[in-house]
Coordinates of C-alpha atoms in Angstrom, one line a residue:
M1 CA 135.9 -0.6 17.8
T2 CA 132.9 -1.6 15.8
T3 CA 131.6 0.2 12.7
D4 CA 128.5 1.4 14.7
Q5 CA 130.7 2.8 17.4
V6 CA 132.8 4.7 14.8
N7 CA 129.7 6.1 13.1
K8 CA 128.3 7.1 16.5
G9 CA 131.5 8.9 17.4
Q10 CA 131.5 10.7 14.1
E11 CA 127.9 11.8 14.6
L12 CA 128.6 13.1 18.1
S13 CA 131.6 15.0 16.8
E14 CA 129.5 16.5 14.0
L15 CA 126.8 17.4 16.5
S16 CA 129.4 19.0 18.8
D17 CA 130.9 21.0 16.0
N18 CA 127.5 22.2 14.8
L19 CA 126.5 23.2 18.3
S20 CA 129.7 25.3 18.6
R21 CA 128.9 26.9 15.2
I22 CA 125.4 27.6 16.4
E23 CA 126.8 29.3 19.5
A24 CA 129.1 31.5 17.4
L25 CA 126.4 32.4 15.0
S26 CA 124.0 33.2 17.9
K27 CA 126.6 35.8 19.1
R28 CA 126.8 37.2 15.6
L29 CA 123.0 37.4 15.5
A30 CA 122.8 39.1 18.9
N31 CA 125.4 41.7 17.6
I32 CA 123.3 42.4 14.5
M33 CA 120.1 42.9 16.6
A34 CA 122.0 45.2 19.1
H35 CA 123.0 47.5 16.2
R36 CA 119.7 47.2 14.4
K37 CA 118.7 50.5 12.8
P38 CA 115.5 51.7 14.6
V39 CA 112.3 51.8 12.6
R40 CA 109.5 54.3 13.4
P41 CA 106.9 52.7 15.7
N42 CA 104.1 54.0 13.4
L43 CA 105.6 51.9 10.6
Q44 CA 105.6 48.8 12.7
G45 CA 101.9 48.6 13.6
P46 CA 98.6 50.6 14.1
G47 CA 98.8 53.8 16.1
Q48 CA 97.9 54.1 19.7
E49 CA 94.6 55.8 18.8
F50 CA 93.4 52.7 17.0
Y51 CA 94.3 50.5 20.0
T52 CA 92.5 52.8 22.4
K53 CA 89.4 53.2 20.3
T54 CA 89.2 49.4 19.7
A55 CA 89.8 48.5 23.3
G56 CA 87.3 51.1 24.5
T57 CA 84.6 49.8 22.1
I58 CA 85.2 46.2 23.0
W59 CA 85.1 47.1 26.8
A60 CA 81.9 49.0 26.3
D61 CA 80.3 46.2 24.3
M62 CA 81.3 43.7 27.0
M63 CA 79.8 45.9 29.8
A64 CA 76.6 46.3 27.8
N65 CA 76.4 42.6 26.8
P66 CA 78.4 40.6 29.4
S67 CA 76.7 37.4 28.3
K68 CA 78.7 37.5 25.0
L69 CA 82.0 37.4 26.9
F70 CA 80.8 34.5 29.1
E71 CA 79.5 32.6 26.1
H72 CA 82.9 32.8 24.3
Q73 CA 84.8 32.0 27.5
V74 CA 82.6 29.0 28.4
A75 CA 82.8 27.7 24.9
F76 CA 86.6 28.0 24.8
W77 CA 87.0 26.4 28.2
G78 CA 84.6 23.6 27.3
K79 CA 86.4 22.8 24.0
T80 CA 89.8 23.0 25.8
L81 CA 88.8 20.7 28.6
E82 CA 87.2 18.3 26.2
H83 CA 90.3 18.3 24.1
A84 CA 92.5 17.6 27.2
I85 CA 90.3 14.8 28.4
E86 CA 90.4 13.2 24.9
A87 CA 94.2 13.4 24.8
Q88 CA 94.6 11.9 28.2
A89 CA 92.1 9.1 27.4
A90 CA 94.2 8.3 24.2
L91 CA 97.3 8.0 26.3
A92 CA 95.6 6.0 29.0
S93 CA 94.7 3.3 26.5
G94 CA 98.3 2.3 26.6
E95 CA 99.1 3.2 23.0
F96 CA 101.2 6.2 22.0
K97 CA 98.7 7.9 19.8
A98 CA 96.6 11.0 19.4
P99 CA 92.8 11.1 19.8
E100 CA 90.6 11.3 16.7
D101 CA 91.2 14.6 15.0
T102 CA 88.2 16.1 13.3
G103 CA 89.6 19.6 13.1
P104 CA 89.9 21.6 9.8
K105 CA 92.6 20.6 7.3
D106 CA 95.5 23.1 7.0
R107 CA 98.5 22.6 4.7
R108 CA 100.8 24.1 7.3
F109 CA 100.2 20.9 9.3
S110 CA 101.0 18.4 6.5
N111 CA 103.6 16.4 8.5
P112 CA 101.9 13.1 9.6
L113 CA 103.1 13.7 13.1
W114 CA 100.6 16.5 13.5
D115 CA 97.9 13.9 13.3
S116 CA 99.6 10.8 14.9
H117 CA 101.9 12.1 17.6
P118 CA 100.1 13.1 20.9
Y119 CA 102.3 16.1 21.6
Y120 CA 102.1 17.7 18.2
N121 CA 98.5 16.8 17.7
Y122 CA 97.6 18.4 21.1
L123 CA 99.4 21.6 20.1
K124 CA 97.7 21.7 16.7
Q125 CA 94.2 21.1 18.0
Q126 CA 94.6 23.6 20.8
Y127 CA 95.9 26.2 18.4
Q128 CA 92.9 25.7 16.1
I129 CA 90.5 25.9 19.1
T130 CA 92.1 29.2 20.2
S131 CA 92.1 30.6 16.7
Q132 CA 88.5 29.7 16.1
T133 CA 87.5 31.3 19.4
M134 CA 89.3 34.6 18.5
E135 CA 87.6 34.6 15.1
E136 CA 84.2 34.1 16.6
A137 CA 84.8 36.8 19.1
L138 CA 85.7 39.2 16.3
K139 CA 82.4 38.6 14.6
S140 CA 80.5 39.5 17.7
V141 CA 82.1 42.9 18.3
D142 CA 79.6 45.8 18.0
G143 CA 80.2 49.5 17.8
L144 CA 83.1 49.8 15.3
D145 CA 82.7 51.3 11.9
S146 CA 83.4 49.1 8.9
D147 CA 87.0 50.4 8.4
D148 CA 88.0 49.8 12.0
T149 CA 86.3 46.4 11.9
K150 CA 88.4 45.4 8.8
R151 CA 91.6 46.6 10.6
L152 CA 90.7 44.7 13.8
E153 CA 90.1 41.5 11.8
F154 CA 93.3 42.0 9.8
F155 CA 95.7 42.6 12.6
T156 CA 94.0 39.9 14.8
H157 CA 94.6 37.4 12.0
Q158 CA 98.2 38.6 11.9
I159 CA 98.6 37.5 15.5
I160 CA 96.8 34.2 14.8
D161 CA 99.1 33.4 11.9
M162 CA 102.2 34.4 13.8
M163 CA 101.4 32.2 16.8
S164 CA 101.0 29.0 14.8
P165 CA 103.1 26.2 16.4
T166 CA 104.7 25.6 13.0
N167 CA 106.6 28.9 13.4
F168 CA 108.6 27.8 16.4
L169 CA 111.5 25.3 16.4
A170 CA 110.4 23.3 19.5
T171 CA 106.9 22.8 18.1
N172 CA 107.7 22.1 14.4
P173 CA 108.2 18.4 13.8
D174 CA 109.7 19.0 10.3
A175 CA 112.5 21.2 11.8
M176 CA 113.1 18.8 14.7
E177 CA 113.3 15.7 12.6
L178 CA 115.7 17.4 10.2
A179 CA 117.9 18.7 13.0
V180 CA 118.3 15.2 14.4
E181 CA 118.8 13.7 11.0
T182 CA 121.6 16.2 10.1
N183 CA 123.2 16.4 13.5
G184 CA 122.3 20.0 13.8
Q185 CA 123.6 21.0 10.3
S186 CA 120.2 22.2 9.2
L187 CA 120.1 24.6 12.2
V188 CA 123.5 26.0 11.3
K189 CA 122.5 26.6 7.7
G190 CA 119.2 28.2 8.9
L191 CA 121.0 30.6 11.2
E192 CA 123.4 31.5 8.4
N193 CA 120.4 32.3 6.2
L194 CA 118.7 34.3 8.9
I195 CA 121.9 36.4 9.5
A196 CA 122.3 37.0 5.8
D197 CA 118.7 38.3 5.5
L198 CA 119.1 40.6 8.5
E199 CA 122.4 42.0 7.3
A200 CA 120.9 42.7 3.9
N201 CA 118.2 44.9 5.5
D202 CA 120.0 46.7 8.4
G203 CA 118.7 44.3 11.0
E204 CA 115.1 44.3 9.8
L205 CA 113.8 40.9 8.8
L206 CA 112.7 40.5 5.2
V207 CA 112.7 36.9 4.3
K208 CA 114.5 36.1 1.0
L209 CA 112.1 34.2 -1.2
V210 CA 114.3 33.2 -4.0
D211 CA 117.9 32.1 -4.9
E212 CA 119.1 35.4 -6.4
S213 CA 122.2 33.8 -7.9
A214 CA 120.0 31.9 -10.4
F215 CA 119.0 34.9 -12.3
E216 CA 120.5 37.9 -14.1
V217 CA 118.4 40.6 -15.8
G218 CA 119.2 40.7 -19.5
K219 CA 120.8 37.2 -19.4
N220 CA 118.1 34.7 -18.5
I221 CA 115.2 37.0 -17.8
A222 CA 114.1 40.2 -19.6
T223 CA 115.7 39.0 -22.8
T224 CA 113.3 40.2 -25.6
P225 CA 115.5 42.0 -28.1
G226 CA 115.3 45.8 -28.2
Q227 CA 117.2 49.0 -27.6
V228 CA 116.9 52.1 -25.3
V229 CA 116.1 54.9 -27.7
Y230 CA 115.6 57.7 -25.2
R231 CA 116.7 58.5 -21.7
N232 CA 116.1 61.3 -19.1
R233 CA 116.4 61.4 -15.4
M234 CA 113.0 59.7 -14.9
M235 CA 113.0 56.8 -17.4
E236 CA 114.6 54.9 -20.2
L237 CA 112.4 54.3 -23.3
I238 CA 112.9 50.9 -24.8
Q239 CA 111.8 50.1 -28.4
Y240 CA 111.6 46.4 -29.1
A241 CA 112.8 44.8 -32.4
P242 CA 110.0 43.7 -34.7
T243 CA 109.4 40.0 -35.4
T244 CA 106.8 40.4 -38.2
E245 CA 107.2 41.8 -41.7
K246 CA 104.2 44.1 -41.2
V247 CA 103.1 46.1 -38.1
H248 CA 100.2 48.3 -37.2
A249 CA 100.8 51.9 -38.0
T250 CA 99.9 53.2 -34.5
P251 CA 102.7 52.5 -32.0
L252 CA 102.0 51.1 -28.5
I253 CA 103.6 52.3 -25.2
I254 CA 103.5 50.3 -21.9
F255 CA 103.9 52.3 -18.7
P256 CA 104.7 49.8 -15.9
P257 CA 104.4 50.7 -12.2
W258 CA 107.5 52.3 -10.7
I259 CA 106.9 50.5 -7.5
N260 CA 108.3 47.4 -9.3
K261 CA 110.4 46.9 -12.4
F262 CA 108.9 46.4 -15.9
Y263 CA 110.3 43.0 -16.6
I264 CA 107.4 41.2 -14.9
M265 CA 106.1 41.4 -18.4
D266 CA 109.3 39.8 -19.8
L267 CA 110.4 37.1 -17.4
K268 CA 110.9 34.4 -20.0
E269 CA 110.0 33.8 -23.6
Q270 CA 107.1 31.4 -22.8
N271 CA 105.2 33.9 -20.7
S272 CA 106.5 37.3 -21.9
L273 CA 103.7 39.7 -22.6
I274 CA 106.2 42.0 -24.3
K275 CA 107.3 39.4 -26.8
W276 CA 103.8 38.3 -27.4
I277 CA 102.7 41.8 -28.3
V278 CA 105.6 42.2 -30.6
D279 CA 104.8 38.9 -32.3
Q280 CA 101.2 40.2 -32.9
G281 CA 102.6 42.9 -35.2
Y282 CA 103.0 46.0 -33.0
T283 CA 105.7 48.6 -32.7
L284 CA 106.2 48.3 -29.0
F285 CA 107.8 50.8 -26.6
V286 CA 108.2 50.2 -22.8
V287 CA 109.2 52.7 -20.2
S288 CA 111.8 51.5 -17.6
W289 CA 111.6 53.9 -14.6
V290 CA 114.7 55.1 -12.6
N291 CA 115.1 53.7 -9.1
P292 CA 115.1 56.9 -7.1
D293 CA 117.3 57.9 -4.2
A294 CA 117.4 61.0 -1.9
S295 CA 118.2 63.3 -4.8
Y296 CA 114.7 62.7 -6.1
A297 CA 113.0 63.9 -2.9
D298 CA 111.1 66.7 -4.7
V299 CA 109.9 64.5 -7.6
G300 CA 106.1 64.3 -7.6
M301 CA 103.3 62.9 -9.7
G302 CA 103.6 65.9 -12.0
D303 CA 107.2 65.0 -12.8
Y304 CA 106.3 61.4 -13.6
I305 CA 103.7 62.8 -16.0
E306 CA 105.8 65.5 -17.7
E307 CA 109.1 63.7 -17.8
G308 CA 107.7 60.2 -18.1
Y309 CA 104.4 59.9 -19.8
L310 CA 104.4 63.0 -21.9
A311 CA 108.1 62.7 -22.8
A312 CA 107.6 59.1 -23.9
I313 CA 104.5 59.9 -26.0
R314 CA 106.5 62.8 -27.6
E315 CA 109.5 60.7 -28.4
V316 CA 107.4 57.7 -29.8
K317 CA 105.5 60.1 -32.1
A318 CA 108.8 61.5 -33.4
I319 CA 110.4 58.1 -33.9
T320 CA 107.5 56.6 -35.7
G321 CA 106.2 59.7 -37.5
Q322 CA 102.7 59.1 -36.1
K323 CA 100.3 61.7 -34.6
K324 CA 98.8 59.3 -32.1
V325 CA 99.9 56.4 -29.9
N326 CA 98.1 53.7 -27.9
A327 CA 99.0 53.4 -24.2
I328 CA 98.9 50.8 -21.5
G329 CA 99.2 51.6 -17.7
Y330 CA 99.7 48.8 -15.2
C331 CA 98.7 49.3 -11.5
I332 CA 99.8 52.7 -10.2
A333 CA 101.1 53.5 -13.7
G334 CA 97.5 53.0 -14.9
T335 CA 96.3 55.4 -12.2
T336 CA 98.8 58.0 -13.4
L337 CA 97.9 57.3 -17.1
S338 CA 94.4 58.3 -16.2
L339 CA 95.7 61.5 -14.6
T340 CA 97.8 62.1 -17.7
L341 CA 94.7 61.7 -20.0
S342 CA 92.8 64.2 -17.9
L343 CA 95.6 66.7 -18.1
M344 CA 95.9 66.2 -21.9
K345 CA 92.2 66.8 -22.2
K346 CA 92.6 70.1 -20.4
R347 CA 95.5 71.0 -22.7
G348 CA 93.8 70.0 -25.9
D349 CA 96.4 67.3 -26.6
K350 CA 94.9 64.4 -28.5
S351 CA 98.1 62.3 -28.9
V352 CA 96.6 59.2 -27.2
N353 CA 94.3 57.2 -29.4
S354 CA 93.3 54.6 -26.8
A355 CA 94.2 53.5 -23.3
T356 CA 94.4 50.1 -21.7
F357 CA 94.5 49.7 -17.9
F358 CA 95.8 46.7 -16.1
T359 CA 94.7 46.2 -12.4
T360 CA 94.2 50.0 -12.1
L361 CA 92.5 51.9 -9.3
T362 CA 91.1 55.4 -9.9
D363 CA 88.4 55.4 -7.4
F364 CA 89.8 54.8 -3.9
S365 CA 86.5 54.9 -1.9
D366 CA 87.0 51.2 -1.3
Q367 CA 90.7 50.6 -0.8
G368 CA 90.5 46.8 -0.5
E369 CA 92.9 44.8 1.6
V370 CA 95.6 47.4 1.4
G371 CA 93.3 49.8 3.1
V372 CA 94.4 48.6 6.5
F373 CA 97.7 50.4 5.9
L374 CA 96.2 53.6 4.6
D375 CA 94.9 55.2 7.8
D376 CA 96.6 58.2 9.3
D377 CA 98.8 56.2 11.7
F378 CA 100.6 54.4 8.9
V379 CA 100.5 57.2 6.3
G380 CA 101.7 59.7 9.0
G381 CA 104.7 57.4 9.7
I382 CA 105.5 57.1 6.0
E383 CA 105.3 60.9 5.6
E384 CA 107.7 61.4 8.5
E385 CA 110.0 58.7 7.0
V386 CA 110.2 60.2 3.5
N387 CA 110.5 63.8 4.8
E388 CA 113.6 62.7 6.7
R389 CA 115.2 60.4 4.1
G390 CA 113.9 61.9 0.8
Y391 CA 112.5 58.6 -0.4
L392 CA 110.5 55.5 0.8
D393 CA 112.8 52.6 0.9
S394 CA 111.6 49.6 -1.1
F395 CA 111.9 47.5 2.1
F396 CA 108.6 49.0 3.5
M397 CA 106.6 48.3 0.4
S398 CA 107.9 44.8 0.2
R399 CA 107.1 44.1 3.8
T400 CA 103.6 45.6 3.6
F401 CA 102.6 43.5 0.6
S402 CA 104.1 40.4 2.3
Y403 CA 101.8 40.8 5.3
L404 CA 98.8 40.6 3.0
R405 CA 99.7 36.9 2.5
P406 CA 101.9 36.2 5.6
N407 CA 101.8 32.4 5.5
D408 CA 102.9 32.3 1.8
L409 CA 105.3 35.2 1.9
I410 CA 106.7 35.3 5.4
Y411 CA 106.2 32.3 7.7
G412 CA 106.3 29.5 5.1
P413 CA 109.6 30.8 3.5
A414 CA 111.0 31.6 7.0
I415 CA 110.4 28.0 8.1
N416 CA 112.1 26.6 5.0
S417 CA 115.0 29.0 5.2
Y418 CA 115.7 29.4 8.9
M419 CA 114.4 26.2 10.5
L420 CA 115.1 23.7 7.7
G421 CA 118.2 25.5 6.4
K422 CA 117.0 25.2 2.8
T423 CA 118.2 27.4 -0.1
P424 CA 115.3 29.5 -1.5
P425 CA 113.9 28.2 -4.8
A426 CA 115.1 29.5 -8.2
F427 CA 111.7 31.1 -9.2
D428 CA 111.8 34.0 -11.7
L429 CA 108.5 35.6 -10.4
L430 CA 109.8 35.7 -6.8
Y431 CA 113.1 37.1 -8.1
W432 CA 111.3 40.0 -9.7
N433 CA 109.1 40.4 -6.6
G434 CA 112.3 41.0 -4.5
D435 CA 113.8 43.4 -7.0
S436 CA 111.6 46.3 -6.0
T437 CA 112.3 50.0 -6.1
N438 CA 112.3 53.1 -3.9
L439 CA 109.6 55.9 -4.1
P440 CA 110.4 59.6 -4.1
A441 CA 109.2 61.5 -1.0
K442 CA 106.9 64.1 -2.7
M443 CA 105.3 61.5 -5.0
T444 CA 104.7 59.1 -2.1
V445 CA 102.8 61.8 -0.1
E446 CA 100.8 63.0 -3.1
Y447 CA 99.7 59.5 -3.9
L448 CA 98.8 58.5 -0.4
R449 CA 97.2 61.7 0.8
G450 CA 95.6 63.0 -2.4
L451 CA 94.5 59.8 -4.2
C452 CA 94.3 57.0 -1.7
Q453 CA 93.0 59.0 1.3
G454 CA 91.4 62.0 -0.3
N455 CA 90.1 60.2 -3.4
R456 CA 90.3 63.6 -5.1
F457 CA 90.6 62.4 -8.7
A458 CA 87.4 60.4 -8.5
Q459 CA 85.8 63.5 -6.8
G460 CA 86.9 65.6 -9.8
D461 CA 89.4 67.8 -8.0
F462 CA 92.9 66.4 -8.0
E463 CA 95.2 69.5 -8.3
L464 CA 98.3 68.9 -10.3
L465 CA 100.4 70.9 -12.8
D466 CA 98.2 73.9 -12.5
E467 CA 95.0 72.0 -13.4
H468 CA 92.2 70.4 -11.5
L469 CA 92.1 66.8 -12.9
S470 CA 88.9 64.7 -13.0
I471 CA 88.2 61.1 -13.7
A472 CA 85.3 62.3 -16.0
D473 CA 87.9 63.8 -18.4
V474 CA 89.2 60.4 -19.4
D475 CA 87.3 60.1 -22.7
V476 CA 89.5 58.1 -25.0
P477 CA 88.5 54.6 -26.0
L478 CA 89.5 52.3 -23.1
C479 CA 89.9 48.7 -22.1
A480 CA 90.4 47.7 -18.5
I481 CA 91.6 44.3 -17.2
A482 CA 91.0 43.6 -13.6
C483 CA 91.7 40.4 -11.7
E484 CA 89.2 38.4 -9.7
T485 CA 91.3 37.7 -6.6
D486 CA 93.5 40.8 -6.7
H487 CA 94.4 41.8 -3.1
I488 CA 96.1 45.0 -4.2
A489 CA 93.6 46.5 -6.7
A490 CA 90.2 44.8 -6.1
W491 CA 88.3 44.3 -9.4
K492 CA 85.2 45.9 -7.9
S493 CA 87.0 49.1 -7.1
S494 CA 88.6 49.0 -10.6
Y495 CA 85.2 48.7 -12.1
D496 CA 83.8 51.6 -10.1
G497 CA 86.6 53.9 -11.3
M498 CA 86.3 52.8 -15.0
R499 CA 82.6 53.3 -14.9
Q500 CA 83.0 56.9 -13.9
M501 CA 85.3 57.7 -16.8
G502 CA 83.9 59.9 -19.6
S503 CA 84.7 57.6 -22.5
K504 CA 81.8 56.3 -24.5
D505 CA 83.9 53.4 -25.8
K506 CA 84.7 51.2 -22.8
T507 CA 85.4 47.5 -22.4
F508 CA 85.9 45.8 -19.0
I509 CA 87.4 42.3 -18.5
V510 CA 87.9 40.4 -15.3
S511 CA 90.6 37.8 -15.4
Q512 CA 90.7 34.8 -13.0
S513 CA 93.5 34.8 -10.5
G514 CA 95.4 37.7 -8.9
H515 CA 97.4 40.9 -9.4
I516 CA 100.2 39.2 -11.3
A517 CA 99.1 35.8 -12.5
G518 CA 95.8 37.2 -13.9
I519 CA 97.7 39.6 -16.1
I520 CA 100.8 37.4 -17.0
N521 CA 98.5 34.7 -18.4
P522 CA 99.7 33.6 -21.8
P523 CA 97.2 31.8 -24.1
S524 CA 99.6 28.9 -24.5
K525 CA 99.2 28.0 -20.8
K526 CA 95.4 27.6 -21.1
K527 CA 95.2 28.3 -17.4
Y528 CA 93.0 31.2 -16.3
G529 CA 89.8 32.2 -18.0
H530 CA 88.1 35.6 -18.0
Y531 CA 84.7 37.3 -17.6
T532 CA 83.1 39.8 -20.1
N533 CA 80.0 41.9 -20.1
D534 CA 79.2 44.7 -22.5
D535 CA 76.8 46.4 -20.0
W536 CA 77.9 48.8 -17.3
P537 CA 75.4 48.5 -14.4
A538 CA 75.8 50.7 -11.4
A539 CA 76.8 47.8 -9.1
S540 CA 79.9 45.7 -9.8
D541 CA 78.1 42.6 -8.5
D542 CA 75.4 43.1 -11.1
W543 CA 78.1 43.3 -13.8
M544 CA 79.5 39.9 -12.7
E545 CA 76.0 38.4 -12.3
G546 CA 75.4 39.2 -16.0
A547 CA 78.9 38.4 -17.2
T548 CA 79.9 35.5 -19.6
F549 CA 82.8 33.3 -18.6
N550 CA 85.3 32.6 -21.3
E551 CA 87.9 29.9 -21.2
G552 CA 91.5 30.8 -21.6
S553 CA 93.5 34.0 -21.5
W554 CA 92.1 37.5 -22.1
W555 CA 95.2 38.4 -24.2
G556 CA 93.6 37.5 -27.6
R557 CA 90.3 39.3 -26.8
W558 CA 92.2 42.4 -25.9
E559 CA 94.5 42.3 -28.9
A560 CA 91.4 42.0 -31.2
W561 CA 90.1 45.2 -29.4
L562 CA 93.4 46.9 -29.8
S563 CA 94.0 46.0 -33.5
K564 CA 90.8 47.9 -34.5
R565 CA 92.3 51.0 -33.0
S566 CA 95.9 50.6 -34.3
G567 CA 95.6 51.7 -37.9
K568 CA 96.6 50.1 -41.2
Q569 CA 99.4 47.6 -41.7
I570 CA 102.8 49.0 -42.8
D571 CA 106.3 47.6 -43.2
A572 CA 108.0 46.8 -39.9
R573 CA 110.0 49.8 -38.5
D574 CA 113.7 49.8 -37.7
I575 CA 114.6 50.7 -34.1
G576 CA 115.1 54.4 -33.5
D577 CA 115.4 57.1 -36.2
S578 CA 118.0 59.5 -37.5
S579 CA 117.8 61.7 -34.4
Q580 CA 117.4 58.9 -31.8
K581 CA 120.2 56.4 -32.1
P582 CA 120.1 53.4 -29.7
L583 CA 121.7 54.2 -26.3
A584 CA 121.9 50.6 -24.9
P585 CA 120.5 47.2 -25.6
A586 CA 117.3 46.1 -23.8
P587 CA 116.5 45.8 -20.9
G588 CA 118.6 49.0 -20.5
T589 CA 120.7 50.4 -17.6
Y590 CA 118.1 51.8 -15.2
V591 CA 116.6 48.4 -14.5
V592 CA 119.8 47.1 -13.1
A593 CA 121.2 50.3 -11.5
K594 CA 121.4 50.5 -7.8
P595 CA 120.3 53.8 -6.2
N596 CA 122.6 55.8 -3.9
T597 CA 121.1 55.3 -0.5

């Protein structure tokens, strides 16, 4: 028997074994799907009312303007026919090649076969023709209000992205080539990855984006030295060890969002905002929120304020012996910081000397891209879910934000993991992104109904803790940093809210990039610049029109602003005081604890 015959026999044996494993894994997959925990229909897509209203409007528009439909159809048929004739002509030439491809470039179709192979090229071009037709049809729909138009465009694009030929095994050349090359081993590994992700989420698909085994909180991420100096049921308060001989007298507290964990600001030494702040000579405290379970069902925004914000401010004042603190709020924690400042104004509490807001919304009249999920159909489904379970599982928030960038956060990773059988990358940012938290039932409803939908804080009447809170009551010196391409907290909406605050000392900065990269932007990287403008015109576009672009990170500019409001230089403080001994080393226990679900 020749060497080639031996090798061929081994390959056939490997292929047979892998096909048997695929069959066994497929049965396991079918069993998982059969026992999949049902999810409320109104958490899976828009409500029936939206479909009915949209379909009715499109039908009425078609009846009133039938020529529009005919124009779209004729154009689609014409392009499709022309494409088919070109493909046939290329094959009739006697060469196995695709016709000239003048379509748009798309990184999903980076394999050379999409351009050179007649089959794959035909699929790609037809997909692009169909997608273009759908997008043009969307633009011509009349009769829908702006919110419904945004939703129609968003969910139509979800369908367009989902139906890309790259998302299916038989029409993905990368997957088919690798399957042949590995005698089916890539498909076995891909099925194993798929089953593992489904089992981790009770049969719901949430694509794992990162190799979780590569990271451990407190070991190779979130490693800036510090100690937990206070703990209650809502949060742990971490004080970080000084790295300078002198520090500013006024301490600084960071309130991170409780939708995610605080260590986005402390992933590694090179890009740690926490370490950078400490290195600038500040006594820094950071709140680490508890990951709630059903026992927190009755915890609302007021509890986060009383047992989180006000408790942290009280403890920091006691530990440092200062009458005032400076505070930072990130995302929803910035929204809640603004509520806290309004409440403190009502109560005559002047403990906060200045406030900084990272990517913070306080005026929700323009909800941005996330607004497609804030109509009554989705919010009603969330309300039903939390009333039954006592909390909103982190799965729903993770999935929602993933659909804002589906090709990057769903389909691309799914192709790599399930079709190519690859292990997800070891990327610290994606590890943090997957380490999300639950939300208490009462707080979730208050936030969605009262703030996002009702916009009551911006309207001056958000009722909380026996007070009517108003955005106009926020009158401490403030600095707000928004991000130019933020798809969660649009910079224009952030500007509108900050402009309405009552402070006479306001600074607004727009960083390049998005919700995370625009904030975690260390000066050493020299990557993203920022815009500044001392004026506050009524329109955000006018602010940007008159803004100055500055190279490099905003961190140094903000620190110069903060230092002027942080008092004199004093000897660096030890961690804790005589009444508050350290309870645990940073990053604490809450950040790694798993809730009882």
